[in-house]
XYZ file of C-alpha atoms in Angstrom:
85
model
C 14.056 13.326 23.006
C 13.248 11.344 19.857
C 9.455 11.637 20.095
C 7.858 14.710 21.623
C 4.887 14.538 23.991
C 2.380 15.846 21.445
C 3.647 13.492 18.766
C 3.520 10.539 21.163
C -0.039 11.441 22.122
C -1.079 11.561 18.443
C 0.487 8.121 17.918
C -1.171 6.748 21.070
C -4.576 8.135 20.062
C -4.283 6.649 16.584
C -3.307 3.284 18.080
C -6.267 3.427 20.449
C -8.649 4.171 17.565
C -7.281 1.068 15.845
C -7.774 -0.962 19.026
C -4.046 -1.531 19.465
C -1.368 -0.763 21.988
C 1.088 1.962 21.042
C 3.837 -0.640 20.788
C 1.783 -2.835 18.429
C 0.758 0.162 16.307
C 4.370 1.381 16.005
C 5.630 -2.112 15.150
C 3.046 -2.433 12.362
C 3.905 1.031 11.038
C 7.585 0.088 10.971
C 6.815 -3.179 9.159
C 4.762 -1.301 6.551
C 7.644 1.116 6.023
C 10.097 -1.769 5.598
C 7.809 -3.471 3.095
C 7.383 -0.233 1.149
C 11.124 0.311 0.968
C 11.713 -3.269 -0.135
C 9.080 -2.785 -2.852
C 11.589 -0.556 -4.639
C 14.233 -3.288 -4.623
C 15.805 -4.477 -7.828
C 14.665 -7.754 -9.298
C 17.877 -9.435 -10.373
C 16.825 -13.016 -10.982
C 13.898 -15.168 -11.994
C 13.534 -16.143 -8.322
C 13.284 -12.454 -7.347
C 10.590 -11.963 -9.978
C 8.638 -15.025 -8.783
C 8.848 -13.776 -5.182
C 7.635 -10.335 -6.287
C 4.579 -11.792 -8.024
C 3.837 -14.059 -5.048
C 3.897 -10.993 -2.761
C 1.560 -9.152 -5.140
C -0.822 -12.113 -5.331
C -0.910 -12.364 -1.526
C -1.626 -8.643 -1.181
C -4.188 -8.211 -3.977
C -7.555 -9.916 -4.207
C -9.948 -10.414 -7.062
C -9.237 -10.350 -10.754
C -7.715 -7.541 -12.793
C -10.242 -6.236 -15.367
C -9.484 -6.728 -19.046
C -7.778 -3.876 -20.890
C -11.027 -2.935 -22.645
C -12.624 -2.187 -19.266
C -9.653 -0.059 -18.191
C -9.688 1.768 -21.505
C -13.399 2.573 -21.260
C -12.926 3.970 -17.742
C -9.999 6.110 -18.920
C -11.899 7.397 -21.950
C -15.004 8.162 -19.860
C -12.845 10.015 -17.370
C -11.303 12.089 -20.160
C -14.740 12.898 -21.631
C -16.407 13.775 -18.350
C -13.487 15.072 -16.296
C -14.307 12.476 -13.656
C -11.309 11.890 -11.387
C -12.738 8.985 -9.393
C -10.913 6.395 -11.500
């Protein structure tokens, strides 16, 4: 048996909470895993690099803050011990 009853029930319950069938939920989980593993791939050409940045642009929204903003958040975190950065 590849998936035990309890494990299957946890998967089914999670799928139900997401409003999906177990099959759909598992397929999406598998796709996410494939994407994550391909994220570690080597970029060996300019085309690979362009594709990487296109994937990032499609996934991320908004605008990256300027370095000064990042630096202020880091320095404030160091001063205050705040870990919510």
